[in-house]
Coordinates of C-alpha atoms and ligand atoms in Angstrom, one line a residue:
M1 CA -73.0 72.8 -61.7
N2 CA -74.4 75.7 -59.7
S3 CA -78.2 75.9 -60.3
K4 CA -78.8 79.3 -58.6
P5 CA -80.9 81.7 -60.9
T6 CA -77.9 84.1 -61.1
S7 CA -75.6 81.5 -62.6
R8 CA -78.4 80.5 -65.0
R9 CA -78.7 84.0 -66.3
G10 CA -74.9 84.2 -66.5
F11 CA -74.8 81.0 -68.5
L12 CA -77.5 82.2 -71.0
K13 CA -75.8 85.6 -71.4
G14 CA -72.6 83.8 -72.2
G15 CA -74.2 82.6 -75.4
G16 CA -73.9 78.8 -75.0
S17 CA -75.2 76.5 -77.7
A18 CA -79.0 75.9 -77.9
L19 CA -78.4 72.4 -76.7
G20 CA -76.4 73.6 -73.8
Q21 CA -79.1 76.0 -72.7
L22 CA -81.7 73.3 -73.0
T23 CA -79.7 71.0 -70.7
V24 CA -79.4 73.7 -68.1
L25 CA -83.1 74.4 -68.3
R26 CA -83.9 70.8 -68.0
L27 CA -81.7 70.4 -64.9
I28 CA -83.1 73.3 -63.1
G29 CA -86.6 73.5 -64.6
P30 CA -89.8 72.3 -62.8
P31 CA -90.5 68.5 -63.1
G32 CA -92.8 67.9 -66.0
A33 CA -91.1 70.4 -68.3
F34 CA -90.2 69.1 -71.8
G35 CA -92.9 66.4 -71.8
Q36 CA -91.2 64.4 -69.0
S37 CA -93.9 63.6 -66.5
A38 CA -93.1 63.7 -62.8
P39 CA -92.8 60.3 -61.1
E40 CA -96.2 59.0 -60.1
V41 CA -96.4 57.3 -56.7
I42 CA -98.2 53.9 -56.6
P43 CA -99.7 53.6 -53.1
W44 CA -99.1 50.4 -51.1
L45 CA -101.9 47.8 -50.9
D46 CA -101.2 47.2 -47.2
Q47 CA -102.2 50.6 -45.9
P48 CA -102.1 50.9 -42.1
P49 CA -105.4 50.9 -40.3
A50 CA -106.5 54.1 -38.5
N51 CA -104.5 55.0 -35.4
P52 CA -106.6 53.8 -32.5
I53 CA -104.8 56.1 -29.9
P54 CA -104.6 59.5 -31.6
A55 CA -104.2 61.2 -28.2
A56 CA -101.0 59.3 -27.5
I57 CA -99.5 58.9 -31.0
G58 CA -99.7 61.6 -33.6
N59 CA -98.5 62.5 -37.1
L60 CA -97.4 59.0 -38.1
L61 CA -95.2 59.1 -41.2
R62 CA -97.0 58.2 -44.4
W63 CA -94.2 56.4 -46.2
E64 CA -95.4 57.3 -49.7
S65 CA -95.0 61.0 -48.9
L66 CA -91.3 60.7 -48.1
D67 CA -89.4 62.9 -50.5
S68 CA -86.9 64.7 -48.3
R69 CA -84.5 63.6 -45.6
I70 CA -85.9 66.1 -43.2
I71 CA -89.4 65.8 -41.9
S72 CA -91.0 69.2 -41.3
A73 CA -91.7 70.1 -37.7
N74 CA -95.4 70.2 -38.2
N75 CA -95.4 66.7 -39.7
F76 CA -93.1 65.1 -37.1
F77 CA -94.5 62.1 -35.3
S78 CA -95.0 62.1 -31.6
V79 CA -95.5 59.6 -28.8
N80 CA -96.9 61.0 -25.6
H81 CA -97.5 58.6 -22.8
Y82 CA -99.1 61.1 -20.4
G83 CA -100.3 63.7 -22.8
I84 CA -98.7 67.1 -23.4
P85 CA -98.2 68.9 -20.2
A86 CA -100.0 72.2 -19.6
N87 CA -98.1 75.5 -18.9
L88 CA -95.3 75.1 -21.4
D89 CA -93.9 78.6 -20.7
E90 CA -90.5 79.1 -22.0
T91 CA -89.8 82.2 -19.9
R92 CA -90.5 80.3 -16.6
W93 CA -89.0 77.0 -17.6
R94 CA -86.1 75.5 -15.6
V95 CA -83.8 72.5 -16.1
D96 CA -82.4 71.6 -12.7
I97 CA -79.1 69.9 -12.5
A98 CA -79.4 68.0 -9.2
G99 CA -78.4 65.0 -7.2
M100 CA -74.8 64.0 -6.8
V101 CA -73.2 67.2 -8.1
D102 CA -71.1 69.7 -6.2
R103 CA -72.8 72.7 -7.7
P104 CA -76.5 72.1 -8.3
R105 CA -78.0 74.5 -10.8
S106 CA -81.2 75.7 -12.2
L107 CA -80.9 76.6 -15.9
T108 CA -83.3 78.8 -17.8
I109 CA -83.9 78.5 -21.5
A110 CA -81.9 81.7 -22.0
D111 CA -79.0 80.1 -20.0
L112 CA -79.1 77.1 -22.4
K113 CA -79.3 79.3 -25.5
A114 CA -76.3 81.3 -24.3
R115 CA -74.1 78.2 -24.4
D116 CA -72.5 76.6 -27.5
R117 CA -75.1 75.7 -30.1
R118 CA -74.9 72.6 -32.2
E119 CA -77.1 70.7 -34.6
V120 CA -77.3 67.0 -35.4
E121 CA -79.5 65.3 -38.0
F122 CA -80.9 62.3 -36.2
T123 CA -83.6 59.7 -37.1
L124 CA -85.8 59.4 -34.1
E125 CA -87.8 56.1 -34.0
C126 CA -90.1 54.7 -31.4
S127 CA -88.9 51.3 -30.4
G128 CA -92.5 50.1 -30.8
N129 CA -92.5 51.1 -34.4
S130 CA -93.4 48.2 -36.7
A131 CA -95.0 46.3 -33.8
F132 CA -98.6 46.8 -34.9
P133 CA -100.2 47.2 -38.3
F134 CA -101.3 50.7 -37.5
F135 CA -97.9 51.7 -36.1
R136 CA -95.4 51.7 -38.9
G137 CA -94.8 55.5 -39.2
G138 CA -93.4 56.0 -35.7
I139 CA -90.3 57.5 -37.1
G140 CA -89.0 60.9 -38.3
N141 CA -85.7 62.6 -39.2
G142 CA -84.9 66.1 -38.2
R143 CA -82.2 68.6 -37.5
W144 CA -82.1 68.9 -33.7
G145 CA -80.4 72.0 -32.3
G146 CA -79.3 72.6 -28.8
T147 CA -76.3 72.7 -26.5
P148 CA -74.1 69.7 -25.6
L149 CA -75.1 68.0 -22.3
A150 CA -71.6 66.7 -21.2
P151 CA -70.1 70.2 -20.4
I152 CA -73.1 71.0 -18.3
L153 CA -72.8 67.8 -16.3
L154 CA -69.1 68.2 -15.9
S155 CA -69.2 71.9 -14.9
A156 CA -71.7 71.0 -12.1
G157 CA -69.0 68.8 -10.6
L158 CA -69.8 65.1 -10.4
A159 CA -69.5 63.8 -6.9
D160 CA -67.5 60.6 -6.1
G161 CA -69.7 57.5 -6.8
A162 CA -71.9 59.2 -9.4
S163 CA -72.9 56.4 -11.8
E164 CA -76.3 57.2 -13.3
V165 CA -78.1 60.2 -14.8
V166 CA -81.9 60.5 -14.7
F167 CA -83.8 62.7 -17.2
W168 CA -87.1 63.8 -15.9
G169 CA -90.0 65.1 -18.0
A170 CA -92.7 67.5 -16.8
D171 CA -95.4 65.0 -17.7
S172 CA -96.8 62.5 -15.3
G173 CA -99.6 60.0 -15.1
E174 CA -101.2 57.5 -12.8
V175 CA -99.4 54.2 -12.5
T176 CA -100.6 51.2 -10.6
I177 CA -98.0 48.9 -9.1
R178 CA -99.4 45.5 -8.6
D179 CA -99.6 43.8 -5.2
N180 CA -97.9 46.2 -2.8
S181 CA -98.7 43.6 -0.1
G182 CA -100.7 46.0 1.9
I183 CA -97.9 48.3 3.1
T184 CA -99.5 51.5 4.3
G185 CA -98.3 54.2 6.6
P186 CA -98.1 57.9 7.3
G187 CA -96.8 60.0 4.5
Q188 CA -98.0 57.7 1.8
T189 CA -99.3 59.7 -1.1
G190 CA -100.4 56.9 -3.4
R191 CA -103.8 55.2 -3.3
V192 CA -103.9 51.6 -2.0
E193 CA -106.6 49.3 -3.2
P194 CA -107.3 45.6 -2.8
D195 CA -106.2 43.6 -5.9
T196 CA -107.7 40.4 -7.2
T197 CA -105.2 38.1 -5.5
G198 CA -106.0 39.4 -2.0
G199 CA -102.9 41.7 -1.9
Q200 CA -103.0 45.4 -2.5
D201 CA -102.2 47.6 -5.4
L202 CA -100.5 50.9 -5.1
T203 CA -101.4 53.8 -7.4
I204 CA -99.0 56.7 -7.7
T205 CA -98.6 59.7 -10.0
E206 CA -95.3 59.0 -11.7
Q207 CA -93.3 61.5 -13.7
F208 CA -91.9 60.4 -17.1
A209 CA -88.2 59.6 -16.6
R210 CA -85.5 57.7 -18.3
S211 CA -81.9 57.1 -17.2
M212 CA -78.5 56.3 -18.7
S213 CA -75.2 55.3 -17.1
L214 CA -73.0 58.3 -16.4
A215 CA -70.6 57.3 -19.2
E216 CA -73.5 57.1 -21.7
A217 CA -74.9 60.5 -20.6
L218 CA -71.5 62.0 -21.1
H219 CA -71.4 61.0 -24.7
Q220 CA -70.3 64.0 -26.7
D221 CA -73.3 63.8 -29.1
N222 CA -76.1 64.2 -26.5
L223 CA -77.9 67.5 -26.7
I224 CA -80.1 69.5 -24.5
C225 CA -82.3 70.4 -27.4
Y226 CA -84.5 73.4 -28.0
E227 CA -84.9 73.4 -31.8
L228 CA -86.2 71.2 -34.5
N229 CA -85.2 72.1 -38.1
G230 CA -84.1 75.6 -37.0
G231 CA -87.4 76.5 -35.3
P232 CA -88.7 76.0 -31.8
L233 CA -89.7 72.4 -30.8
P234 CA -93.4 71.8 -31.4
A235 CA -95.3 71.3 -28.1
A236 CA -95.9 67.6 -28.9
N237 CA -92.1 67.1 -29.5
G238 CA -91.0 68.5 -26.1
Y239 CA -91.2 72.3 -26.2
P240 CA -89.4 74.1 -24.8
V241 CA -86.6 71.6 -24.2
R242 CA -85.8 67.9 -24.5
L243 CA -83.0 65.5 -24.5
I244 CA -81.7 64.4 -27.9
A245 CA -79.6 61.2 -27.5
P246 CA -78.5 60.3 -31.0
G247 CA -78.2 56.5 -31.3
W248 CA -80.9 55.8 -28.8
Y249 CA -84.5 54.8 -29.4
G250 CA -87.2 57.4 -29.0
V251 CA -88.1 56.6 -25.4
A252 CA -84.6 57.8 -24.2
N253 CA -85.1 61.2 -25.7
V254 CA -87.0 62.7 -22.8
K255 CA -89.3 65.6 -23.7
W256 CA -90.3 68.6 -21.6
L257 CA -87.1 68.1 -19.7
N258 CA -87.1 69.8 -16.3
R259 CA -84.6 67.9 -14.2
I260 CA -81.4 66.1 -14.7
E261 CA -80.5 64.1 -11.6
V262 CA -77.2 62.3 -10.9
L263 CA -77.4 59.2 -8.8
D264 CA -75.0 56.6 -7.3
H265 CA -77.4 53.7 -8.0
R266 CA -79.5 52.4 -10.9
F267 CA -82.8 54.1 -11.6
V268 CA -85.7 51.7 -12.1
G269 CA -88.6 53.9 -12.9
K270 CA -91.5 52.6 -15.1
F271 CA -89.9 53.4 -18.5
M272 CA -86.6 51.7 -17.5
A273 CA -87.7 48.6 -15.7
R274 CA -91.3 47.9 -16.1
D275 CA -92.2 49.3 -19.5
Y276 CA -89.9 49.3 -22.6
V277 CA -88.2 46.2 -21.4
T278 CA -87.5 43.6 -24.1
I279 CA -88.0 40.0 -22.8
R280 CA -86.6 37.1 -24.8
E281 CA -86.9 33.4 -24.3
E282 CA -83.6 31.8 -25.1
R283 CA -82.5 28.2 -25.0
R284 CA -79.3 27.2 -23.2
D285 CA -78.6 23.5 -23.0
S286 CA -82.2 22.7 -23.7
Q287 CA -83.2 25.0 -20.7
A288 CA -85.4 28.0 -21.3
V289 CA -83.6 31.1 -20.1
W290 CA -85.4 34.5 -20.0
T291 CA -83.4 37.7 -20.6
F292 CA -84.5 41.2 -19.8
T293 CA -83.1 44.3 -21.4
T294 CA -84.1 47.9 -21.2
V295 CA -84.8 49.4 -24.6
G296 CA -81.9 51.6 -25.4
P297 CA -79.4 51.7 -28.3
V298 CA -81.0 51.6 -31.8
R299 CA -80.8 48.7 -34.2
L300 CA -80.0 48.6 -37.9
K301 CA -83.2 48.9 -40.0
S302 CA -84.5 49.7 -43.4
A303 CA -87.8 50.0 -45.2
P304 CA -89.2 50.4 -48.7
A305 CA -90.8 53.9 -48.7
K306 CA -92.6 54.0 -52.0
V307 CA -92.9 52.7 -55.6
T308 CA -92.9 55.3 -58.4
R309 CA -93.6 55.1 -62.1
Q310 CA -92.0 57.3 -64.7
G311 CA -92.2 56.8 -68.4
G312 CA -93.5 53.2 -67.9
R313 CA -90.5 52.2 -65.7
Y314 CA -90.9 51.5 -62.0
S315 CA -88.5 52.3 -59.1
V316 CA -88.5 51.6 -55.4
M317 CA -87.3 54.2 -53.1
G318 CA -86.6 53.6 -49.4
A319 CA -84.5 54.5 -46.3
A320 CA -82.0 52.7 -44.1
W321 CA -81.1 54.0 -40.6
H322 CA -79.6 53.5 -37.2
A323 CA -76.0 52.9 -38.4
Q324 CA -73.5 54.0 -41.1
I325 CA -75.1 52.1 -44.0
A326 CA -72.8 50.1 -46.2
G327 CA -75.5 48.6 -48.5
V328 CA -79.2 47.9 -49.0
E329 CA -80.6 45.0 -50.9
V330 CA -84.1 44.6 -52.3
Q331 CA -86.1 41.4 -52.7
I332 CA -89.1 41.2 -55.0
D333 CA -91.5 38.3 -54.6
D334 CA -89.1 36.1 -52.6
G335 CA -86.6 36.3 -55.5
A336 CA -82.9 37.0 -55.3
W337 CA -81.6 39.9 -53.1
R338 CA -80.4 42.6 -55.4
P339 CA -78.4 45.8 -54.5
A340 CA -80.1 49.2 -54.3
V341 CA -78.2 52.4 -55.1
L342 CA -77.4 54.5 -52.0
D343 CA -78.0 58.2 -51.8
T344 CA -75.5 60.6 -50.3
P345 CA -75.4 60.2 -46.5
A346 CA -75.7 63.1 -44.1
A347 CA -72.3 64.6 -43.5
G348 CA -70.1 65.2 -40.4
R349 CA -71.5 64.5 -37.0
S350 CA -74.9 63.4 -38.5
R351 CA -73.3 60.5 -40.4
G352 CA -74.8 57.3 -39.1
Y353 CA -77.4 59.1 -37.0
S354 CA -79.5 60.3 -40.0
W355 CA -81.3 57.9 -42.3
R356 CA -79.9 57.3 -45.7
F357 CA -82.1 57.1 -48.8
W358 CA -81.7 54.4 -51.5
S359 CA -83.4 53.6 -54.8
F360 CA -83.8 50.4 -56.8
D361 CA -84.6 50.3 -60.5
W362 CA -87.4 47.8 -60.8
G363 CA -87.8 48.1 -64.6
M364 CA -91.1 46.9 -66.0
P365 CA -92.6 44.4 -63.6
A366 CA -95.4 42.1 -64.6
S367 CA -98.8 43.4 -63.8
G368 CA -100.4 42.0 -60.7
E369 CA -99.6 41.8 -57.0
H370 CA -96.0 41.8 -55.7
T371 CA -94.2 41.9 -52.4
I372 CA -91.2 44.1 -51.8
R373 CA -88.7 44.0 -48.9
S374 CA -85.3 45.5 -48.1
R375 CA -82.4 44.7 -45.8
A376 CA -79.5 46.9 -44.8
T377 CA -75.9 46.2 -43.9
D378 CA -73.7 48.6 -41.9
I379 CA -70.0 49.4 -42.2
D380 CA -69.3 47.0 -39.3
G381 CA -70.8 44.1 -41.3
N382 CA -74.0 43.8 -39.3
L383 CA -77.0 42.6 -41.3
Q384 CA -80.6 43.7 -40.6
P385 CA -82.2 40.5 -39.3
A386 CA -85.1 38.4 -40.8
A387 CA -88.1 37.8 -38.7
T388 CA -86.8 34.2 -38.1
D389 CA -83.5 35.4 -36.7
P390 CA -83.4 34.5 -33.0
V391 CA -82.8 38.1 -32.0
I392 CA -86.3 38.8 -33.4
A393 CA -88.0 35.4 -33.0
N394 CA -87.1 35.0 -29.3
R395 CA -88.7 38.2 -28.3
R396 CA -91.8 37.8 -26.1
T397 CA -92.5 41.6 -26.0
Y398 CA -93.0 43.8 -29.1
W399 CA -90.3 46.4 -28.8
E400 CA -87.2 46.7 -31.0
N401 CA -88.6 45.0 -34.1
N402 CA -86.0 45.8 -36.7
A403 CA -86.7 42.8 -39.0
Y404 CA -87.2 43.2 -42.7
I405 CA -90.4 45.1 -43.6
T406 CA -92.5 43.6 -46.4
R407 CA -94.9 45.8 -48.4
R408 CA -97.4 44.8 -51.0
I409 CA -98.2 46.5 -54.2
A410 CA -100.4 46.0 -57.3
I411 CA -98.9 46.8 -60.7
P412 CA -101.6 47.7 -63.2
Ligands
MTE1 N1 -91.4 63.4 -21.3 C1 -91.7 62.5 -22.2 N2 -90.7 62.2 -23.1 C2 -90.9 61.3 -24.0 C3 -92.1 60.6 -24.1 C4 -93.1 60.9 -23.2 O1 -94.2 60.3 -23.2 N3 -92.9 61.9 -22.3 N4 -92.2 59.6 -25.1 C5 -91.0 59.0 -25.5 C6 -91.2 58.1 -26.6 S1 -91.8 56.5 -26.2 C7 -90.8 58.4 -27.9 S2 -90.9 57.2 -29.1 C8 -90.2 59.7 -28.2 C9 -91.0 60.3 -29.4 O2 -90.5 61.6 -29.6 P1 -91.4 62.6 -30.5 O3 -92.7 62.6 -29.8 O4 -90.7 63.9 -30.5 O5 -91.5 62.0 -31.9 O6 -90.3 60.6 -27.1 C10 -90.0 60.0 -25.9 N5 -89.9 61.0 -24.9
MO2 MO1 -91.6 55.2 -28.0

């Protein structure tokens, strides 16, 4: 049924039955009409503590407020390792295409906006989300608009041997590299200081950068992005331009993008090789083996968002993301896993990149405290892991925690 006001007038003029008219009004009327109270949100007992680093992490999602698949631009979370750069002037901004290309270029924002425009709905999540009690809302979903990256790289002419693409941000910060063994020399721009072991530390100003293999960078869904939800990117989210790499954790989505550099070797900057590296301890033939992987592709995850009460009945509403979702199950108080009802997924190109909402009819639970958790499966048969699953339990670093999330609630 079309619920636009014009069709409603048309319906009433047509002289439908009183009951028919009532049904229409109920469907399109404001919540609370006809004595039906709007659902009431019951806040979680386990509220996150205050964010201890507001300068670096902002606008964390308050799960109870989730009521639309799209998070508005002014509520979108941000993670800024080096702060927001000064001089974000769209008219003077350039994105350089450099390195192993036959035709290096320097693109203005106008150049980028003159190219094909495309939108993708994509759930951006920091790979550190769920790692600390305060950090549970490092996630948001938006419509990212921009121009495809691949044609820009291809038209620059990739030189033989090109294998890696680095995305540089305009932001930078001081980074200390431990024990540089006292190497000094002319032209050195960093600061060299004795360290506690008798060696020497090197302090440099490092620009934010992340890389991908050339094949990964050429993925058709990557965007050079200049819009969030149809408007300009907020300053904290990369204005005037950023990379949007659907299917990758937040860190790969480089903000304030000003240089795309093609290399013939691996790039091992801080955010590839020293930070955002997942280290696991595994057992092979009773030997401890350590594995090291750069945080990159996303992992299947879900969470209960909120519990609501309407007319004495309770429901749980939540989200599942980072894959095409096949099912979500809910577990109350360590009981049996029971299926939730999935909402419509985002369509077209956004399918699998945008989170999918679900709901679970909890009925009339006993008063007192309860725990609620969810787990998702995707269309390839992957199951979101438990905290005891080796992929989670073997980690010795905190990134990429996609284990079930347990929330606590008190029913009056
Ligand atoms: N230039 C730059 N890009 C960046 C970052 C940054 O600090 N500088 N933080 C990254 C991290 S760790 C995350 S989780 C995402 C967060 O994107 P958002 O701030 O738009 O939510 O941005 C990524 N891109
Ligand atoms: Mo992040």
